[in-house]
């Protein structure tokens, strides 16, 4: 008798905004990865670990692959997304009907040298009342690479997850658990805190600004019933600082309140959160500044 069961790594890949992080959170039943309508939301590789009696799947959430590599941030995101593909057992490739975009084609090119078994996931099918309209799309994309399976799903509405996970598990080797059964992610609480704050900023601020923002945790004190956190939001210019703070501090207050609520759900304790806004010129396009703020692998 051994206690070997299907255990393995599954990379979730796809163009920005197709629903990768949403899928990870919903498969786990707990939010660990931040999501928004804007590209560049996910900046780091993040593991989401799902352990049941019968299997352990280690999902790898990745930044979307960005076609435009003109700035340091996009180059970093692409490097992270590509290296996340190394050594995984299965690739889940997310697309969204009805269009196969140039960004999707770019992902396909990145996958083409890889022999890794791939499952095609057609996400956001909740947007289609007439599911027959999906068929031509599934046929079109389904012929672009060899797929072990094709699953139409809704990440947001938890639709068709059982079928998806069943076909995943069949592709995993038998082995012993990689992580303890109660572990949900490889990232620590400080990291998740910074990400949750960044998510609220992305959701509240206009189209361009969020790309110029990063969050650093200055202190994280975990007492019996209360966690006290102090964090700095880095922006590039005084004008941006004013926007982040908002009229009479209203914006910063809303961001803080929403981040606190998410953190209380995740960490199961009361949270006291203090936010500061500071200026650091040109950080997002300067590899050295990125490195100082922890945007390189090894930052885990
Ligand atoms: N209608 C619908 N929207 C979704 C679904 N999955 C994700 N979204 C939305 O798509 C946007 C991008 O999601 P996100 O997970 O951040 O995409 P990522 O960039 O691929 O990680 C968010 O606004 C999500 O709420 C889905 O199944 N149905
Ligand atoms: Mg994401």
Tab-separated table of N, CA, C and O and ligand atoms in Angstrom, residues 14-23 33-42 61-62 64 94 96 123-127 153-157 203, ligand 1:
chain	number	residue	atom	x	y	z
A	14	UNK	N	-2.650	32.244	-21.103
A	14	UNK	CA	-3.593	32.891	-22.014
A	14	UNK	C	-3.278	34.365	-22.103
A	14	UNK	O	-2.472	34.873	-21.319
A	15	UNK	N	-3.930	35.027	-23.035
A	15	UNK	CA	-3.685	36.464	-23.188
A	15	UNK	C	-4.216	37.208	-21.963
A	15	UNK	O	-5.031	36.657	-21.207
A	16	UNK	N	-3.766	38.461	-21.789
A	16	UNK	CA	-4.275	39.231	-20.658
A	16	UNK	C	-5.801	39.321	-20.688
A	16	UNK	O	-6.390	39.386	-21.771
A	17	UNK	N	-6.417	39.270	-19.517
A	17	UNK	CA	-7.848	39.560	-19.382
A	17	UNK	C	-8.800	38.423	-19.767
A	17	UNK	O	-10.008	38.603	-19.804
A	18	UNK	N	-8.276	37.252	-20.030
A	18	UNK	CA	-9.133	36.156	-20.496
A	18	UNK	C	-9.782	35.410	-19.318
A	18	UNK	O	-10.711	34.624	-19.489
A	19	UNK	N	-9.287	35.704	-18.074
A	19	UNK	CA	-9.918	35.112	-16.883
A	19	UNK	C	-9.060	34.092	-16.140
A	19	UNK	O	-9.590	33.280	-15.374
A	20	UNK	N	-7.757	34.146	-16.291
A	20	UNK	CA	-6.863	33.169	-15.651
A	20	UNK	C	-6.925	33.239	-14.122
A	20	UNK	O	-7.077	32.225	-13.444
A	21	UNK	N	-6.798	34.445	-13.596
A	21	UNK	CA	-6.785	34.582	-12.137
A	21	UNK	C	-8.160	34.281	-11.548
A	21	UNK	O	-8.270	33.674	-10.474
A	22	UNK	N	-9.207	34.680	-12.255
A	22	UNK	CA	-10.562	34.356	-11.806
A	22	UNK	C	-10.734	32.844	-11.732
A	22	UNK	O	-11.271	32.311	-10.752
A	23	UNK	N	-10.244	32.141	-12.744
A	23	UNK	CA	-10.370	30.682	-12.748
A	23	UNK	C	-9.634	30.082	-11.551
A	23	UNK	O	-10.168	29.216	-10.856
A	33	UNK	N	-5.601	35.313	-5.946
A	33	UNK	CA	-4.999	36.016	-7.076
A	33	UNK	C	-5.882	37.200	-7.432
A	33	UNK	O	-7.100	37.081	-7.464
A	34	UNK	N	-5.272	38.351	-7.699
A	34	UNK	CA	-6.085	39.533	-7.931
A	34	UNK	C	-6.540	39.597	-9.385
A	34	UNK	O	-5.866	39.109	-10.283
A	35	UNK	N	-7.700	40.206	-9.606
A	35	UNK	CA	-8.291	40.230	-10.947
A	35	UNK	C	-8.817	41.623	-11.249
A	35	UNK	O	-9.140	42.385	-10.344
A	36	UNK	N	-8.898	41.951	-12.526
A	36	UNK	CA	-9.567	43.186	-12.936
A	36	UNK	C	-9.785	43.141	-14.428
A	36	UNK	O	-9.340	42.226	-15.111
A	37	UNK	N	-10.449	44.182	-14.948
A	37	UNK	CA	-10.681	44.240	-16.389
A	37	UNK	C	-9.427	44.662	-17.125
A	37	UNK	O	-9.379	44.644	-18.348
A	38	UNK	N	-8.396	45.087	-16.410
A	38	UNK	CA	-7.237	45.674	-17.089
A	38	UNK	C	-6.074	44.692	-17.225
A	38	UNK	O	-5.828	43.906	-16.315
A	39	UNK	N	-5.376	44.753	-18.359
A	39	UNK	CA	-4.193	43.892	-18.501
A	39	UNK	C	-3.115	44.305	-17.505
A	39	UNK	O	-3.201	45.372	-16.903
A	40	UNK	N	-2.121	43.471	-17.310
A	40	UNK	CA	-1.019	43.734	-16.371
A	40	UNK	C	-1.451	43.657	-14.910
A	40	UNK	O	-0.730	44.118	-14.031
A	41	UNK	N	-2.628	43.109	-14.651
A	41	UNK	CA	-3.055	42.996	-13.260
A	41	UNK	C	-2.164	41.995	-12.524
A	41	UNK	O	-1.637	42.286	-11.451
A	42	UNK	N	-2.015	40.817	-13.109
A	42	UNK	CA	-1.154	39.806	-12.493
A	42	UNK	C	0.283	40.049	-12.929
A	42	UNK	O	0.593	40.031	-14.110
A	61	UNK	N	-0.620	30.296	-11.695
A	61	UNK	CA	-1.209	31.456	-12.357
A	61	UNK	C	-0.066	32.290	-12.924
A	61	UNK	O	0.967	32.458	-12.286
A	62	UNK	N	-0.240	32.789	-14.126
A	62	UNK	CA	0.844	33.517	-14.779
A	62	UNK	C	0.340	34.871	-15.242
A	62	UNK	O	-0.852	35.042	-15.491
A	64	UNK	N	-0.429	37.383	-18.121
A	64	UNK	CA	-0.694	37.112	-19.535
A	64	UNK	C	0.566	37.393	-20.331
A	64	UNK	O	1.430	38.144	-19.913
A	94	UNK	N	-6.365	29.263	-21.866
A	94	UNK	CA	-7.661	29.926	-21.857
A	94	UNK	C	-7.824	30.826	-23.077
A	94	UNK	O	-6.927	31.611	-23.408
A	96	UNK	N	-11.288	32.992	-25.274
A	96	UNK	CA	-12.646	33.513	-25.047
A	96	UNK	C	-13.330	33.732	-26.390
A	96	UNK	O	-12.791	34.439	-27.249
A	123	UNK	N	-13.342	30.088	-22.028
A	123	UNK	CA	-13.906	30.713	-20.819
A	123	UNK	C	-15.015	31.716	-21.169
A	123	UNK	O	-15.196	32.080	-22.316
A	124	UNK	N	-15.719	32.125	-20.141
A	124	UNK	CA	-16.768	33.157	-20.209
A	124	UNK	C	-17.964	32.728	-21.058
A	124	UNK	O	-18.605	33.557	-21.707
A	125	UNK	N	-18.266	31.421	-21.063
A	125	UNK	CA	-19.405	30.974	-21.876
A	125	UNK	C	-20.730	31.458	-21.290
A	125	UNK	O	-21.763	31.401	-21.965
A	126	UNK	N	-20.705	31.983	-20.061
A	126	UNK	CA	-21.935	32.572	-19.492
A	126	UNK	C	-22.415	33.755	-20.321
A	126	UNK	O	-23.573	34.153	-20.243
A	127	UNK	N	-21.522	34.330	-21.132
A	127	UNK	CA	-21.921	35.465	-21.970
A	127	UNK	C	-22.765	35.035	-23.164
A	127	UNK	O	-23.339	35.869	-23.858
A	153	UNK	N	-16.178	26.663	-20.308
A	153	UNK	CA	-16.460	26.887	-18.889
A	153	UNK	C	-16.850	28.346	-18.634
A	153	UNK	O	-16.679	29.208	-19.492
A	154	UNK	N	-17.341	28.598	-17.440
A	154	UNK	CA	-17.423	29.964	-16.942
A	154	UNK	C	-16.677	30.011	-15.622
A	154	UNK	O	-17.119	29.421	-14.635
A	155	UNK	N	-15.540	30.686	-15.614
A	155	UNK	CA	-14.750	30.798	-14.382
A	155	UNK	C	-15.534	31.569	-13.326
A	155	UNK	O	-15.517	31.235	-12.148
A	156	UNK	N	-16.244	32.588	-13.801
A	156	UNK	CA	-16.970	33.457	-12.879
A	156	UNK	C	-18.150	32.727	-12.236
A	156	UNK	O	-18.486	32.963	-11.081
A	157	UNK	N	-18.802	31.833	-12.982
A	157	UNK	CA	-20.005	31.165	-12.487
A	157	UNK	C	-19.729	29.717	-12.088
A	157	UNK	O	-20.663	28.935	-11.902
A	203	UNK	N	-8.678	48.841	-9.604
A	203	UNK	CA	-10.119	48.928	-9.850
A	203	UNK	C	-10.660	50.342	-9.693
A	203	UNK	O	-11.632	50.706	-10.331
B	1	LIG	N1	-18.596	37.089	-17.792
B	1	LIG	C1	-17.460	36.539	-17.358
B	1	LIG	N2	-16.414	37.331	-16.999
B	1	LIG	C2	-15.275	36.740	-16.549
B	1	LIG	C3	-15.152	35.318	-16.472
B	1	LIG	N3	-13.901	35.044	-16.013
B	1	LIG	C4	-13.294	36.236	-15.810
B	1	LIG	N4	-14.096	37.265	-16.135
B	1	LIG	C5	-13.796	38.711	-16.029
B	1	LIG	O1	-12.716	39.025	-16.902
B	1	LIG	C6	-11.872	40.041	-16.342
B	1	LIG	C7	-10.422	39.584	-16.335
B	1	LIG	O2	-10.274	38.517	-15.405
B	1	LIG	P1	-8.849	38.125	-14.804
B	1	LIG	O3	-9.078	36.860	-14.036
B	1	LIG	O4	-8.215	39.258	-14.092
B	1	LIG	O5	-8.053	37.819	-16.168
B	1	LIG	P2	-6.489	37.436	-16.360
B	1	LIG	O6	-5.827	38.706	-16.836
B	1	LIG	O7	-6.498	36.405	-17.458
B	1	LIG	O8	-5.972	36.920	-15.060
B	1	LIG	C8	-12.433	40.333	-14.951
B	1	LIG	O9	-13.222	41.501	-15.027
B	1	LIG	C9	-13.285	39.092	-14.651
B	1	LIG	O10	-14.344	39.341	-13.760
B	1	LIG	C10	-16.290	34.494	-16.850
B	1	LIG	O11	-16.288	33.279	-16.808
B	1	LIG	N5	-17.393	35.169	-17.281
